Short mmCIF file of N, CA and C in Angstrom, two decimals:
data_model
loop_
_atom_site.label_atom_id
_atom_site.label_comp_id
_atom_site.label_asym_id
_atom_site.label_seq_id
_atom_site.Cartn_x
_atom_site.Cartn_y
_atom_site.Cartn_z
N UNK G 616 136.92 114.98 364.83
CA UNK G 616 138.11 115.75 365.09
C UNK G 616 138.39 115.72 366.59
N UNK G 617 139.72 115.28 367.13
CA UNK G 617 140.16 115.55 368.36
C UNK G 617 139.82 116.46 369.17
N UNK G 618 139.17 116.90 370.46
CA UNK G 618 139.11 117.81 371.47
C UNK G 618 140.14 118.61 371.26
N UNK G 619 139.89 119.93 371.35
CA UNK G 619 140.85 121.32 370.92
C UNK G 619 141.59 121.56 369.73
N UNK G 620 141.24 120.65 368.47
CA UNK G 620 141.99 120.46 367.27
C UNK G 620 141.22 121.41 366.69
N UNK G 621 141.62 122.84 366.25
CA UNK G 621 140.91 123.08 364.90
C UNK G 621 141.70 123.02 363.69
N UNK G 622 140.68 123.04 362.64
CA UNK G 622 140.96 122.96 361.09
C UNK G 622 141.85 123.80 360.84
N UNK G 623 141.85 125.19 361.48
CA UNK G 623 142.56 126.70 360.96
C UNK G 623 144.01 126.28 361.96
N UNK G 624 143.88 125.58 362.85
CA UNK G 624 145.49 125.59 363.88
C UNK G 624 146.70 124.80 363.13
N UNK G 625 146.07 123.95 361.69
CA UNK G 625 147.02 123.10 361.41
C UNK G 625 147.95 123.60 360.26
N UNK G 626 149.41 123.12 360.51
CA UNK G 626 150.19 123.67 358.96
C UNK G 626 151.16 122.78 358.23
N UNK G 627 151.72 123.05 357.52
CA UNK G 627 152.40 122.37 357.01
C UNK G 627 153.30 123.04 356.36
N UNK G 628 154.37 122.37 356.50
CA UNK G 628 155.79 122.67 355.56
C UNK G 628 156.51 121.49 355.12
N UNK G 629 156.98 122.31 353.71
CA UNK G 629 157.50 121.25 352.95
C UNK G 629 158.60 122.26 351.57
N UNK G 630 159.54 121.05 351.79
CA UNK G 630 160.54 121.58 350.55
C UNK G 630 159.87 121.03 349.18
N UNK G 631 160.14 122.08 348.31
CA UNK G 631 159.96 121.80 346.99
C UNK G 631 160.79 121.41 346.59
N UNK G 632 160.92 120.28 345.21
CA UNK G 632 161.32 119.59 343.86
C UNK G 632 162.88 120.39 343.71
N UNK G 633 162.97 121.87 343.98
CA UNK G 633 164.35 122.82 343.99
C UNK G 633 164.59 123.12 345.05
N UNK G 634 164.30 122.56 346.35
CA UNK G 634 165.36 122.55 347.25
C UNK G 634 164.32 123.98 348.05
N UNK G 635 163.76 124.73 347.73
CA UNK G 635 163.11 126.00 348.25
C UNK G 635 162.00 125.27 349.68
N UNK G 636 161.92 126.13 350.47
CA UNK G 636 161.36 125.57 351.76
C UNK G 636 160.54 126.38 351.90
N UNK G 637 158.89 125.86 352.08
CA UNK G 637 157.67 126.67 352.43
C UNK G 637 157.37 126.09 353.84
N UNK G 638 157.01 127.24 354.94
CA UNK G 638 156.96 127.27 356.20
C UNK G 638 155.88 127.36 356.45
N UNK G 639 155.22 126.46 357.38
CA UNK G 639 154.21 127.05 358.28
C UNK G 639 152.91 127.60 357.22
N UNK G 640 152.80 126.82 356.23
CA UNK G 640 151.29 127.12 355.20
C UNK G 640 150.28 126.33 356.14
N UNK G 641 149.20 127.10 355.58
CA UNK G 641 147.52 126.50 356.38
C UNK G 641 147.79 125.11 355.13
N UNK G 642 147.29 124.45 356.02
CA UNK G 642 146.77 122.91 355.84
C UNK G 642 146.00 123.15 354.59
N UNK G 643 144.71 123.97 354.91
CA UNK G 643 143.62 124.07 354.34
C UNK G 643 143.85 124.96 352.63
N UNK G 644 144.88 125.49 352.26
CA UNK G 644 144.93 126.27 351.48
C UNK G 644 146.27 125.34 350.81
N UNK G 645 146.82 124.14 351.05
CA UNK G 645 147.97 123.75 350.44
C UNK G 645 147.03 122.98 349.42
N UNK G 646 147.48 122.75 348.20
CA UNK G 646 147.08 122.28 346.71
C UNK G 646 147.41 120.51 347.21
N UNK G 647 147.04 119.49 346.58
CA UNK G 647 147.60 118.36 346.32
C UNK G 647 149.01 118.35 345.26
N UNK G 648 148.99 119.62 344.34
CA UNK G 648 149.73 119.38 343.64
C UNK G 648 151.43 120.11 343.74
N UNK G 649 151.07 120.98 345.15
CA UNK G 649 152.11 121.27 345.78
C UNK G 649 152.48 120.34 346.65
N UNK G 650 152.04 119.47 347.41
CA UNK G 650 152.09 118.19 348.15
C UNK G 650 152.95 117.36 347.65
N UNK G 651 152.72 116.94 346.35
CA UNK G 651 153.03 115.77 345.59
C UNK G 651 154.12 116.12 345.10
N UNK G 652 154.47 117.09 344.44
CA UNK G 652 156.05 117.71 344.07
C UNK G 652 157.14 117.93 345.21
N UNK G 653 156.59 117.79 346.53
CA UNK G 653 157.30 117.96 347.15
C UNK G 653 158.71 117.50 347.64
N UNK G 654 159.35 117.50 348.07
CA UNK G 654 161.01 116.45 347.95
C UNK G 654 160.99 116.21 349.72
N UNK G 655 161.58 115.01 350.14
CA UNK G 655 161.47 114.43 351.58
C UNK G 655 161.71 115.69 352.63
N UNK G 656 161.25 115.73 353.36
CA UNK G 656 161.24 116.82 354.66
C UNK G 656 162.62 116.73 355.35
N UNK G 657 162.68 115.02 355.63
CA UNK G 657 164.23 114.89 356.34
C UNK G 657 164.26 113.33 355.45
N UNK G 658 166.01 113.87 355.79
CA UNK G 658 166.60 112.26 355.00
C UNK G 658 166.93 111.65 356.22
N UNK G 659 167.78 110.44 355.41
CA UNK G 659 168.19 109.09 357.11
C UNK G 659 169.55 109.02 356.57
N UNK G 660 170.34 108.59 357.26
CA UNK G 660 171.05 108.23 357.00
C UNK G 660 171.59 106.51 357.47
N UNK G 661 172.02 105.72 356.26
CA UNK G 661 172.16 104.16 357.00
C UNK G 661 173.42 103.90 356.83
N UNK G 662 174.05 102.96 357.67
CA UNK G 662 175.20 102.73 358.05
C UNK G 662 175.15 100.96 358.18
N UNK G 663 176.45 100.53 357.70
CA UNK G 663 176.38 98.50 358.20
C UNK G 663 176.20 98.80 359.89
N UNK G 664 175.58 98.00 360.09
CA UNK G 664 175.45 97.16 361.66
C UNK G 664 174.48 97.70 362.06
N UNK G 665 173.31 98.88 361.03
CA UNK G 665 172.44 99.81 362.36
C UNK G 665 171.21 98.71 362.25
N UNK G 666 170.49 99.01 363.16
CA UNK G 666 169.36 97.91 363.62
C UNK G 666 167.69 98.38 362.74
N UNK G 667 167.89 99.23 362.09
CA UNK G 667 166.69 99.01 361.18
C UNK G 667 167.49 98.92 359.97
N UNK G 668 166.09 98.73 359.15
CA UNK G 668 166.63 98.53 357.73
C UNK G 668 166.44 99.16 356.63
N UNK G 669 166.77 100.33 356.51
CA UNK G 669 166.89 101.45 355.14
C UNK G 669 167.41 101.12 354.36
N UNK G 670 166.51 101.99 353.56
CA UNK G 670 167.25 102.14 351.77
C UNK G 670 166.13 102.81 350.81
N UNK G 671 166.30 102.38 349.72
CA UNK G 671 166.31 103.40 348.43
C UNK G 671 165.34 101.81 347.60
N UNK G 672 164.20 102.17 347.23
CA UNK G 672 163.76 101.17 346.53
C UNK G 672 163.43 102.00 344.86
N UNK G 673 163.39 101.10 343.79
CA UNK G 673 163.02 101.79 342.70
C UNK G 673 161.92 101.28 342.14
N UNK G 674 160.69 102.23 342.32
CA UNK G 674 159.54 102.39 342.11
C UNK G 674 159.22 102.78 340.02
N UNK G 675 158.47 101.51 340.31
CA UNK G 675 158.02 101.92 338.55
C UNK G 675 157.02 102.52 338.38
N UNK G 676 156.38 103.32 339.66
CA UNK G 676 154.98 104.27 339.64
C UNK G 676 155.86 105.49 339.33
N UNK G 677 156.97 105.78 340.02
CA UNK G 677 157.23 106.80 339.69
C UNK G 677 158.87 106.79 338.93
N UNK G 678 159.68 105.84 338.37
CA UNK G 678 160.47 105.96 337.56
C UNK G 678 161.32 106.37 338.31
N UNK G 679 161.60 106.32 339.73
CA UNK G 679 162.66 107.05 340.67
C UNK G 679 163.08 105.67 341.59
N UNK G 680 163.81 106.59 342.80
CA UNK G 680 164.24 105.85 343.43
C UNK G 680 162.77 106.18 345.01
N UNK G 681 162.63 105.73 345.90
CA UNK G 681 161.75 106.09 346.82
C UNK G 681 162.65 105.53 348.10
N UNK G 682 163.15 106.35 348.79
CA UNK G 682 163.46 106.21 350.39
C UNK G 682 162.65 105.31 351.70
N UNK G 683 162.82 104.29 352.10
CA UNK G 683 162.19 103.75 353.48
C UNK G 683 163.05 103.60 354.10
N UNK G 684 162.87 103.38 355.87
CA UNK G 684 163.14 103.53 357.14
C UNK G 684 162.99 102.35 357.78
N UNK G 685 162.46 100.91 357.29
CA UNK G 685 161.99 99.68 357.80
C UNK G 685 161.18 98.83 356.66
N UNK G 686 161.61 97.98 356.96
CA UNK G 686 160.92 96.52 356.32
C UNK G 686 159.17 96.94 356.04
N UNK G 687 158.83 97.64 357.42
CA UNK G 687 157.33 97.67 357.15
C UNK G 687 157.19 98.67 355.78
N UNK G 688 157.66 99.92 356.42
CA UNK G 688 157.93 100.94 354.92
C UNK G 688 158.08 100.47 353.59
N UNK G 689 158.86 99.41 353.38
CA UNK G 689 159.08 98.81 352.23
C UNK G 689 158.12 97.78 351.95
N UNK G 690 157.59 97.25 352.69
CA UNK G 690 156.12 96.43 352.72
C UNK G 690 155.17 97.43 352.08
N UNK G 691 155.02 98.42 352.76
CA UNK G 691 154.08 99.18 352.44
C UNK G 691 154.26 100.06 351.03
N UNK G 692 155.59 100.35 350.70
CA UNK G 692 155.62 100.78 349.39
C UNK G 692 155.35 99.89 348.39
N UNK G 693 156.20 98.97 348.61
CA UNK G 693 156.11 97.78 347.51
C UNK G 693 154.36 97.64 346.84
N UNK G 694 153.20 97.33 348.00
CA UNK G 694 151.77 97.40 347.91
C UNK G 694 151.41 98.68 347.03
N UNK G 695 151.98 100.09 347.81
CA UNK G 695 151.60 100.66 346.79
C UNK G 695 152.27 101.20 345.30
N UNK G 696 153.19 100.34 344.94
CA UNK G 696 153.88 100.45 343.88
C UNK G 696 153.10 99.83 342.50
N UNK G 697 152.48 98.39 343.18
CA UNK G 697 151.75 97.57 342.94
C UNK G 697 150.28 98.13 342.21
N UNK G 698 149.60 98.96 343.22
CA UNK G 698 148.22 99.44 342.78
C UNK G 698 148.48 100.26 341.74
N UNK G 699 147.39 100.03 340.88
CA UNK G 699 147.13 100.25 339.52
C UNK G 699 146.15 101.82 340.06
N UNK G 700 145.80 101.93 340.90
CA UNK G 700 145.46 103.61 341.65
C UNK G 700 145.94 104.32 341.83
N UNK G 701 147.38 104.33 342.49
CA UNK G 701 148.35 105.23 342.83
C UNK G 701 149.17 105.63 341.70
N UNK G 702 149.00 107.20 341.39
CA UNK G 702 149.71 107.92 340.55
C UNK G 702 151.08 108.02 340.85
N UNK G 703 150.79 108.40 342.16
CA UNK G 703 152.60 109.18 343.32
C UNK G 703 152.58 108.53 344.27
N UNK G 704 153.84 108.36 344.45
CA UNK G 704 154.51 107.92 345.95
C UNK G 704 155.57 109.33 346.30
N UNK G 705 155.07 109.81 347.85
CA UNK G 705 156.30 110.93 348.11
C UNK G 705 156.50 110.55 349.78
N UNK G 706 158.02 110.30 349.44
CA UNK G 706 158.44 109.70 350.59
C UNK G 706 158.72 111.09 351.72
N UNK G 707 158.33 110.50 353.10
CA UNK G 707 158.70 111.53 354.27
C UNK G 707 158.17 113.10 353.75
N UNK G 708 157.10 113.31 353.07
CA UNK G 708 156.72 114.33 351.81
C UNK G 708 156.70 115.76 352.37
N UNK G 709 155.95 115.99 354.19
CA UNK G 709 155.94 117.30 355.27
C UNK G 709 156.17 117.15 356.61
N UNK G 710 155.75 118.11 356.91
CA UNK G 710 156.14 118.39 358.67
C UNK G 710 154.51 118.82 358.21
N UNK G 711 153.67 118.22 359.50
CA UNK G 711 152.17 118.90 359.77
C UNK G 711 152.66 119.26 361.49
N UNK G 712 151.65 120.73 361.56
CA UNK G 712 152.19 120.97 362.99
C UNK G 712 150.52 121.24 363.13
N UNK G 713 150.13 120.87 364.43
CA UNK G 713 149.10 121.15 364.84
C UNK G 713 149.14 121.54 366.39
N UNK G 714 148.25 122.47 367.18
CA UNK G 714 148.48 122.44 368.62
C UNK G 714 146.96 122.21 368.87
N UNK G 715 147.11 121.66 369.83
CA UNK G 715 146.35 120.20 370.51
C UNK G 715 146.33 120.52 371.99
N UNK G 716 145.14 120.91 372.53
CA UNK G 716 145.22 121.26 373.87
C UNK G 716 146.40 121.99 374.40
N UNK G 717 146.48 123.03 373.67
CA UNK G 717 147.51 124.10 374.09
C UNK G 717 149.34 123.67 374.02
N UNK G 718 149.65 122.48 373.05
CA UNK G 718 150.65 121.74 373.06
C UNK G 718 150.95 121.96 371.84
N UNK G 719 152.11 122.16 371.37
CA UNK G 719 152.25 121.91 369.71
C UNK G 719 152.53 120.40 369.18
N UNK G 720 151.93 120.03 368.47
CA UNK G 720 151.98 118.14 368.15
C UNK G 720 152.78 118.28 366.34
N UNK G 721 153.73 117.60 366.35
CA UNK G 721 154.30 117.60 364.78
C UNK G 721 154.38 115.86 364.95
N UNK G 722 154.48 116.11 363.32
CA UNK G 722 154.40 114.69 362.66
C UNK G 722 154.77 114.86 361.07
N UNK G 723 155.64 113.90 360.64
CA UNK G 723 156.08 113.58 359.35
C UNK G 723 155.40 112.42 358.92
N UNK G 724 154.84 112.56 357.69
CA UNK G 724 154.05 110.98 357.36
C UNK G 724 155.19 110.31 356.90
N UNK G 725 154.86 109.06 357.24
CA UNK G 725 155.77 107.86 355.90
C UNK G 725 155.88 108.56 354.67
N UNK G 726 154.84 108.08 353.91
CA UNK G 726 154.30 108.46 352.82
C UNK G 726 153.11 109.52 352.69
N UNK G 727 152.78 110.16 351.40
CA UNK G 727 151.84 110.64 350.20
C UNK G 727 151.75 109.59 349.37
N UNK G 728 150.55 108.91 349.22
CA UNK G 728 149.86 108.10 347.93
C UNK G 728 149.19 109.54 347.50
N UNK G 729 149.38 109.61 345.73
CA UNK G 729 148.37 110.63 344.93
C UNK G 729 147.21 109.40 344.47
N UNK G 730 146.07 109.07 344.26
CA UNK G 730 145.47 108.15 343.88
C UNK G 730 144.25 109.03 342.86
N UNK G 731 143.89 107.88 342.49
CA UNK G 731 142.47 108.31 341.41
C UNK G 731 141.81 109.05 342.14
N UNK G 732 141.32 108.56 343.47
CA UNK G 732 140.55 108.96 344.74
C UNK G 732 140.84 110.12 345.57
N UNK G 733 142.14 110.27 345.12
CA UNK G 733 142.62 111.81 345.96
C UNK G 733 144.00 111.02 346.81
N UNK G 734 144.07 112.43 347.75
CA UNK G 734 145.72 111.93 348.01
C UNK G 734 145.04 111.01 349.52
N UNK G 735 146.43 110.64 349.93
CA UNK G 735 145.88 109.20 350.92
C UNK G 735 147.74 108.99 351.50
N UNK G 736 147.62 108.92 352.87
CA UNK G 736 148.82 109.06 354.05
C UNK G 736 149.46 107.70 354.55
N UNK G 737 150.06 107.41 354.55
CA UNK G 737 150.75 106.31 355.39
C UNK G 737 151.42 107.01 356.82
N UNK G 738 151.04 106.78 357.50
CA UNK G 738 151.52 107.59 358.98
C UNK G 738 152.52 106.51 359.20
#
């Protein structure tokens, strides 16, 4: 663990499946199965001429559509669309806030993989 990171400083928020927004929960007390229901933190919006490459891919892990932000994103979904491990794909899924040497540090993952193995991040 990082210098000045503790376990208890970290949180997370995330909208639920109905649109309802949970704030600022301990890391340590969020379920996988509140994780995984969760609906994207922030959307994108794409436009002709912009210089990355978004869109909407349709995933047969999960019978939906799944959101990426870049070629790599879609590289990387596609792989895990593929594995015969991965239950869930949840795109852009929280906000984790952690403070880090007296700094507040946030971060949105790519992805949530749910797997046989437990859940698993694409940063």
């Amino acid at each position: 663990m990082a210098a000045g990171l503790r376990a208890a400083s970290i949180t997370v928020s995330l909208r639920g499946p109905d649109g309802s927004q949970v704030e600022n929960r301990e890391w340590s007390a969020s379920s996988i199965d509140l994780l995984a229901a969760a609906s994207p933190w922030r959307t994108f919006r794409w436009y002709r001429g912009q210089r990355h490459y978004s869109g909407t891919y349709w995933s047969a892990t999960m019978c939906d559509h799944v959101i990426y932000e870049s070629r790599l994103e879609l590289a990387r979904l596609l792989f895990a669309d593929f594995d015969p491990s991965v239950r869930r794909v949840v795109a852009q899924p929280f906000l984790l806030k952690a403070e880090v040497d007296g700094a507040v540090r946030k971060h949105i993952p790519d992805y949530l993989l749910v797997t046989d193995e437990g859940p698993w991040s694409w940063m």
